[in-house]
Amino acid sequence: YGDGNIDGESQLLSDEGQTPEPLLGSLDIFIFSLIAGLLIYWFLFRKKTEPVLDFKTFPTSFIEKMKKTNRNVVVFYGSQTGTAEEFANRLVKDAHRYGMKGMAADPEEYDMSELSRLKEIPNSMAVFCMATYGEGDPTDNAQEFYDWMQGTDDDLEGVNFAVFGLGNKTYEHFNATGKYTDKRLAELGGKRVFDLGLGDDDSNLEEDFISWKEQFWPAVCEFFGVEATGEDSSIRQFELVVHNDINMNQVYTGEMGRLKSFQTQKPPFDSKNPFLAPVSVNRKLNKGGNRHLMHIELDIMDSKIRYDAGDHVAVYPINDAVVVNRIGERLGVDLDTAISLRNLDEESNKKHPFPCPTTYRTALSHYLDINNKPRKNVLYDLAQYASDPQEQENMRKMASASPEGKALYQSWVLDSERNILAILEDLPSLNPPIDHLCELLPRLQARYYSIASSSKVHPNSIHICAVVIEYTTETGRVYKGVATNWLKNKEVTENGHKHTVPMYVRRSQFRLPFKPSNPVIMIGPGTGIAPFMGFIQERAWQKEQGKDVGETILYFGCRHKNEDFLYQQELEEFERAGVLTQLNVAFSRDQEHKIYVQHLLKKNKEQLWKLIHSNNAHIYVCGDARNMARDVHTAFYEIAEEVGGLTHTQAVDYFKKLMTKGRYSQDVWS
């Protein structure tokens, strides 16, 4: 109607002799005001969103940074747990020995579409340390770079590159991200300086990395025509600053990001800003045996945290105070000294190795991994502080790639499970400065647990099911898992004081079918039952809502029926209520020959094949990747061959397709 209105106005104005009508009617004034208001709003408020857009649209230029700081090697890392980042830093240190200047870079912080510009820098090279995560996925920080590689047709001619992949052979898609990066960069015209390295965490990831880089650097020297400068790579990356008169309110006490984030909690909660969830339930699940299996409930009432059945909860544990104190005593330091470790490279994005300023006690308790067996580079860099020549020689030997050194490291560190405290105790002449030790130790990582509840039934709590890890090592020391022992001690007391756990939720692809009528087959021995407790609760809720819920079948395995049949009461109750249409339990040690979940699958092969092949059933496997998940795979292949008449190759292909369609999902760990 707007056009007609304008025409009418011009007609009225041009008719001579008539009294002119008012120029604007009330409707016009309303529309005009509305448009004017929108324009004013747009002008006033659009400015406020610009910095956000600015930050996202224009990431830092790594090319300009390299030019400005005179660097010719950039090492990008796709890292979920910090290992790929650590390897990237080691390569940067190595570059120094060959007269090259390198920088480690997080691909999330830079504009990766600038890769084609790398040729503007003479004798330059990009190295990629790429970990594979989950079901062949890139790590969170490499996702955007991965998407860019998939979509780009940039010409990378003249760009020199090399890739080292970090993976685990027990998983279906071994090193998928590293393989894809190497293949894709070459397809885009990049020049491969050295062959793709494939690290396997199932055997010895660091060993694979060292073997690769020992061949990589000679290849780089030949490619660029450079020689080793003979300089030792044991150079400090950070310098110690002691704060004698600091206000303790400015000192980090365990926070991951914002200072004081534990005192004033503000959503949204994530890896840099975890929520302190009170522990509302902590009970032992097993009735007997020498293990401690526990069910823990975290209260998320005031957090605005949302989750779905199948997601993971990440918790930040704290190291054992006894071990922390003993390290302090052994090195003769006051652990409550306030310090900062400051990067000597002022251009680095990583100003500190962990949140600073802090105290040695906080660093060793919250930020550093003191429980795991130290990597070879830690031994190499610490060797200089051993005053006994024999101890120094042994440390250097263990850090080398010689067969003798490998064997010594395997037996003395790995097989004997010596952590940093055990090494300090067993090498009396070793007295490193504590700040160098803090620089070398890797970061303490969050621990992930499959959530054992459904948010439809428990919107205000997250349930965890875990086994406490504790055993005696070859040297007679007691090894205790950091997170499970820390959680075990968070008992709920009568006096109303509640222990808290820093946590956040990580989304997962492990999801119930969109249509409740699809049958589900769940296989989860031991603590692999966790996500299925959430799934079963959700199917019960769907039934209550009057939805048509398909068959819900569980295969659970444990050692003894009377000892570790986890959630027995709840599961039998779900079976009585008809929510669980079938509860199949394998007790491996209640008879002479061992019975596992895969044996029960084979027993029900006709029914399973019908559900999978004709009824669109979804299969879920949770638990140990090394043996169980593999054996379950094999059992399904055999069912497809025996009942479905497929050849072995066809069977493998059949289940691969189910995985691609999201009908065969795994939540496994090694």
Short mmCIF file of N, CA, C and O in Angstrom, two decimals, residues 519-526 528-536 551-557 565-568 570-572 574-575 579-586 597 600-601 604 607-608 611 618 620-622:
data_model
loop_
_atom_site.label_atom_id
_atom_site.label_comp_id
_atom_site.label_asym_id
_atom_site.label_seq_id
_atom_site.Cartn_x
_atom_site.Cartn_y
_atom_site.Cartn_z
N PRO A 519 15.26 -49.10 18.33
CA PRO A 519 15.84 -49.93 19.39
C PRO A 519 17.27 -49.49 19.69
O PRO A 519 17.97 -48.99 18.81
N VAL A 520 17.71 -49.65 20.94
CA VAL A 520 19.11 -49.37 21.27
C VAL A 520 19.76 -50.59 21.92
O VAL A 520 19.14 -51.27 22.74
N ILE A 521 21.00 -50.85 21.50
CA ILE A 521 21.79 -51.95 22.04
C ILE A 521 23.00 -51.31 22.71
O ILE A 521 23.82 -50.68 22.05
N MET A 522 23.10 -51.44 24.05
CA MET A 522 24.16 -50.78 24.80
C MET A 522 25.11 -51.83 25.37
O MET A 522 24.66 -52.79 26.00
N ILE A 523 26.42 -51.62 25.15
CA ILE A 523 27.41 -52.57 25.64
C ILE A 523 28.41 -51.81 26.49
O ILE A 523 29.16 -50.98 25.98
N GLY A 524 28.40 -52.06 27.81
CA GLY A 524 29.28 -51.31 28.70
C GLY A 524 29.68 -52.08 29.94
O GLY A 524 29.00 -52.03 30.95
N PRO A 525 30.78 -52.82 29.88
CA PRO A 525 31.25 -53.51 31.09
C PRO A 525 31.93 -52.55 32.06
O PRO A 525 32.41 -51.49 31.66
N GLY A 526 31.96 -52.91 33.35
CA GLY A 526 32.62 -52.08 34.36
C GLY A 526 32.05 -50.68 34.41
O GLY A 526 30.83 -50.48 34.29
N GLY A 528 32.08 -48.65 32.23
CA GLY A 528 31.50 -48.34 30.91
C GLY A 528 29.97 -48.27 30.97
O GLY A 528 29.32 -47.83 30.02
N ILE A 529 29.40 -48.68 32.12
CA ILE A 529 27.95 -48.58 32.32
C ILE A 529 27.50 -47.12 32.42
O ILE A 529 26.34 -46.79 32.17
N ALA A 530 28.44 -46.21 32.77
CA ALA A 530 28.09 -44.82 33.12
C ALA A 530 27.10 -44.14 32.17
O ALA A 530 25.99 -43.79 32.59
N PRO A 531 27.44 -43.94 30.86
CA PRO A 531 26.50 -43.18 30.03
C PRO A 531 25.17 -43.91 29.85
O PRO A 531 24.15 -43.27 29.59
N PHE A 532 25.18 -45.25 30.02
CA PHE A 532 23.95 -46.01 29.81
C PHE A 532 22.96 -45.83 30.96
O PHE A 532 21.75 -45.98 30.77
N MET A 533 23.45 -45.46 32.14
CA MET A 533 22.54 -45.11 33.22
C MET A 533 21.73 -43.88 32.80
O MET A 533 20.52 -43.80 33.02
N GLY A 534 22.42 -42.92 32.16
CA GLY A 534 21.74 -41.73 31.65
C GLY A 534 20.76 -42.07 30.53
O GLY A 534 19.63 -41.57 30.50
N PHE A 535 21.19 -42.97 29.63
CA PHE A 535 20.33 -43.38 28.51
C PHE A 535 19.06 -44.07 29.01
O PHE A 535 17.95 -43.79 28.54
N ILE A 536 19.23 -44.98 30.00
CA ILE A 536 18.07 -45.75 30.49
C ILE A 536 17.10 -44.82 31.23
O ILE A 536 15.88 -44.91 31.05
N GLU A 551 12.90 -51.12 21.73
CA GLU A 551 13.60 -52.05 22.64
C GLU A 551 14.86 -51.39 23.20
O GLU A 551 15.58 -50.70 22.50
N THR A 552 15.10 -51.61 24.50
CA THR A 552 16.27 -51.04 25.18
C THR A 552 17.03 -52.21 25.80
O THR A 552 16.58 -52.80 26.78
N ILE A 553 18.17 -52.54 25.18
CA ILE A 553 18.90 -53.75 25.56
C ILE A 553 20.28 -53.39 26.11
O ILE A 553 21.00 -52.60 25.51
N LEU A 554 20.64 -53.96 27.27
CA LEU A 554 21.94 -53.67 27.88
C LEU A 554 22.77 -54.94 28.03
O LEU A 554 22.26 -55.98 28.47
N TYR A 555 24.04 -54.84 27.67
CA TYR A 555 25.02 -55.89 27.93
C TYR A 555 26.04 -55.31 28.90
O TYR A 555 26.77 -54.38 28.57
N PHE A 556 26.04 -55.85 30.13
CA PHE A 556 26.95 -55.34 31.16
C PHE A 556 27.84 -56.48 31.62
O PHE A 556 27.41 -57.63 31.69
N GLY A 557 29.10 -56.16 31.93
CA GLY A 557 30.01 -57.19 32.40
C GLY A 557 30.73 -56.74 33.65
O GLY A 557 31.08 -55.57 33.79
N PHE A 565 28.61 -55.87 40.73
CA PHE A 565 27.48 -55.69 39.81
C PHE A 565 26.97 -54.26 40.07
O PHE A 565 26.12 -54.02 40.91
N LEU A 566 27.52 -53.30 39.33
CA LEU A 566 27.22 -51.88 39.56
C LEU A 566 25.76 -51.56 39.25
O LEU A 566 25.21 -52.03 38.25
N TYR A 567 25.16 -50.74 40.10
CA TYR A 567 23.77 -50.29 39.91
C TYR A 567 22.78 -51.46 39.77
O TYR A 567 21.77 -51.35 39.08
N GLN A 568 23.09 -52.58 40.44
CA GLN A 568 22.24 -53.78 40.29
C GLN A 568 20.77 -53.50 40.60
O GLN A 568 19.89 -53.83 39.81
N GLU A 570 19.06 -50.64 40.69
CA GLU A 570 18.42 -49.73 39.72
C GLU A 570 18.14 -50.45 38.40
O GLU A 570 17.04 -50.33 37.84
N LEU A 571 19.11 -51.24 37.94
CA LEU A 571 18.94 -51.92 36.65
C LEU A 571 17.82 -52.96 36.71
O LEU A 571 17.01 -53.07 35.79
N GLU A 572 17.76 -53.70 37.83
CA GLU A 572 16.70 -54.72 37.96
C GLU A 572 15.33 -54.06 38.07
O GLU A 572 14.33 -54.59 37.57
N PHE A 574 14.56 -51.15 36.61
CA PHE A 574 14.25 -50.73 35.23
C PHE A 574 13.75 -51.91 34.39
O PHE A 574 12.88 -51.76 33.55
N GLU A 575 14.30 -53.10 34.68
CA GLU A 575 13.88 -54.30 33.94
C GLU A 575 12.45 -54.68 34.32
O GLU A 575 11.61 -54.97 33.46
N VAL A 579 11.31 -50.91 31.16
CA VAL A 579 12.12 -49.89 30.46
C VAL A 579 13.30 -50.59 29.80
O VAL A 579 13.59 -50.40 28.62
N LEU A 580 13.98 -51.44 30.60
CA LEU A 580 15.04 -52.29 30.03
C LEU A 580 14.35 -53.55 29.53
O LEU A 580 13.83 -54.34 30.34
N THR A 581 14.33 -53.73 28.22
CA THR A 581 13.64 -54.92 27.71
C THR A 581 14.50 -56.17 27.87
O THR A 581 14.00 -57.28 27.86
N GLN A 582 15.82 -55.96 28.01
CA GLN A 582 16.72 -57.10 28.21
C GLN A 582 17.94 -56.65 28.99
O GLN A 582 18.58 -55.67 28.61
N LEU A 583 18.24 -57.36 30.08
CA LEU A 583 19.43 -57.07 30.87
C LEU A 583 20.33 -58.30 30.79
O LEU A 583 20.01 -59.34 31.37
N ASN A 584 21.40 -58.22 30.03
CA ASN A 584 22.32 -59.36 29.85
C ASN A 584 23.59 -59.07 30.64
O ASN A 584 24.28 -58.08 30.37
N VAL A 585 23.91 -59.93 31.62
CA VAL A 585 25.09 -59.66 32.44
C VAL A 585 26.09 -60.82 32.35
O VAL A 585 25.73 -61.98 32.50
N ALA A 586 27.35 -60.45 32.09
CA ALA A 586 28.44 -61.44 32.04
C ALA A 586 29.29 -61.27 33.29
O ALA A 586 29.86 -60.21 33.52
N VAL A 597 31.21 -59.81 27.75
CA VAL A 597 30.03 -59.31 27.01
C VAL A 597 30.00 -59.83 25.57
O VAL A 597 28.93 -60.15 25.05
N LEU A 600 28.20 -63.07 25.21
CA LEU A 600 26.74 -62.96 25.29
C LEU A 600 26.16 -62.43 23.98
O LEU A 600 25.06 -62.82 23.58
N LEU A 601 26.90 -61.53 23.32
CA LEU A 601 26.44 -61.00 22.02
C LEU A 601 26.29 -62.15 21.03
O LEU A 601 25.29 -62.26 20.33
N ASN A 604 23.22 -64.31 21.41
CA ASN A 604 21.95 -63.74 20.94
C ASN A 604 22.05 -63.24 19.50
O ASN A 604 21.45 -62.23 19.14
N GLN A 607 18.78 -62.56 17.16
CA GLN A 607 17.98 -61.41 17.59
C GLN A 607 18.72 -60.09 17.27
O GLN A 607 18.12 -59.14 16.76
N LEU A 608 20.02 -60.05 17.55
CA LEU A 608 20.80 -58.83 17.33
C LEU A 608 20.85 -58.46 15.85
O LEU A 608 20.70 -57.30 15.49
N LEU A 611 17.57 -56.93 14.77
CA LEU A 611 17.43 -55.57 15.27
C LEU A 611 18.28 -54.59 14.46
O LEU A 611 17.84 -53.50 14.11
N HIS A 618 20.30 -48.83 17.05
CA HIS A 618 21.54 -48.08 17.26
C HIS A 618 22.40 -48.85 18.27
O HIS A 618 21.89 -49.32 19.29
N TYR A 620 25.73 -48.93 20.87
CA TYR A 620 26.60 -48.06 21.67
C TYR A 620 27.59 -48.92 22.45
O TYR A 620 27.19 -49.91 23.08
N VAL A 621 28.87 -48.55 22.39
CA VAL A 621 29.90 -49.29 23.11
C VAL A 621 30.65 -48.30 24.00
O VAL A 621 31.10 -47.26 23.53
N CYS A 622 30.80 -48.63 25.29
CA CYS A 622 31.53 -47.73 26.19
C CYS A 622 32.45 -48.54 27.10
O CYS A 622 32.05 -49.57 27.64
#
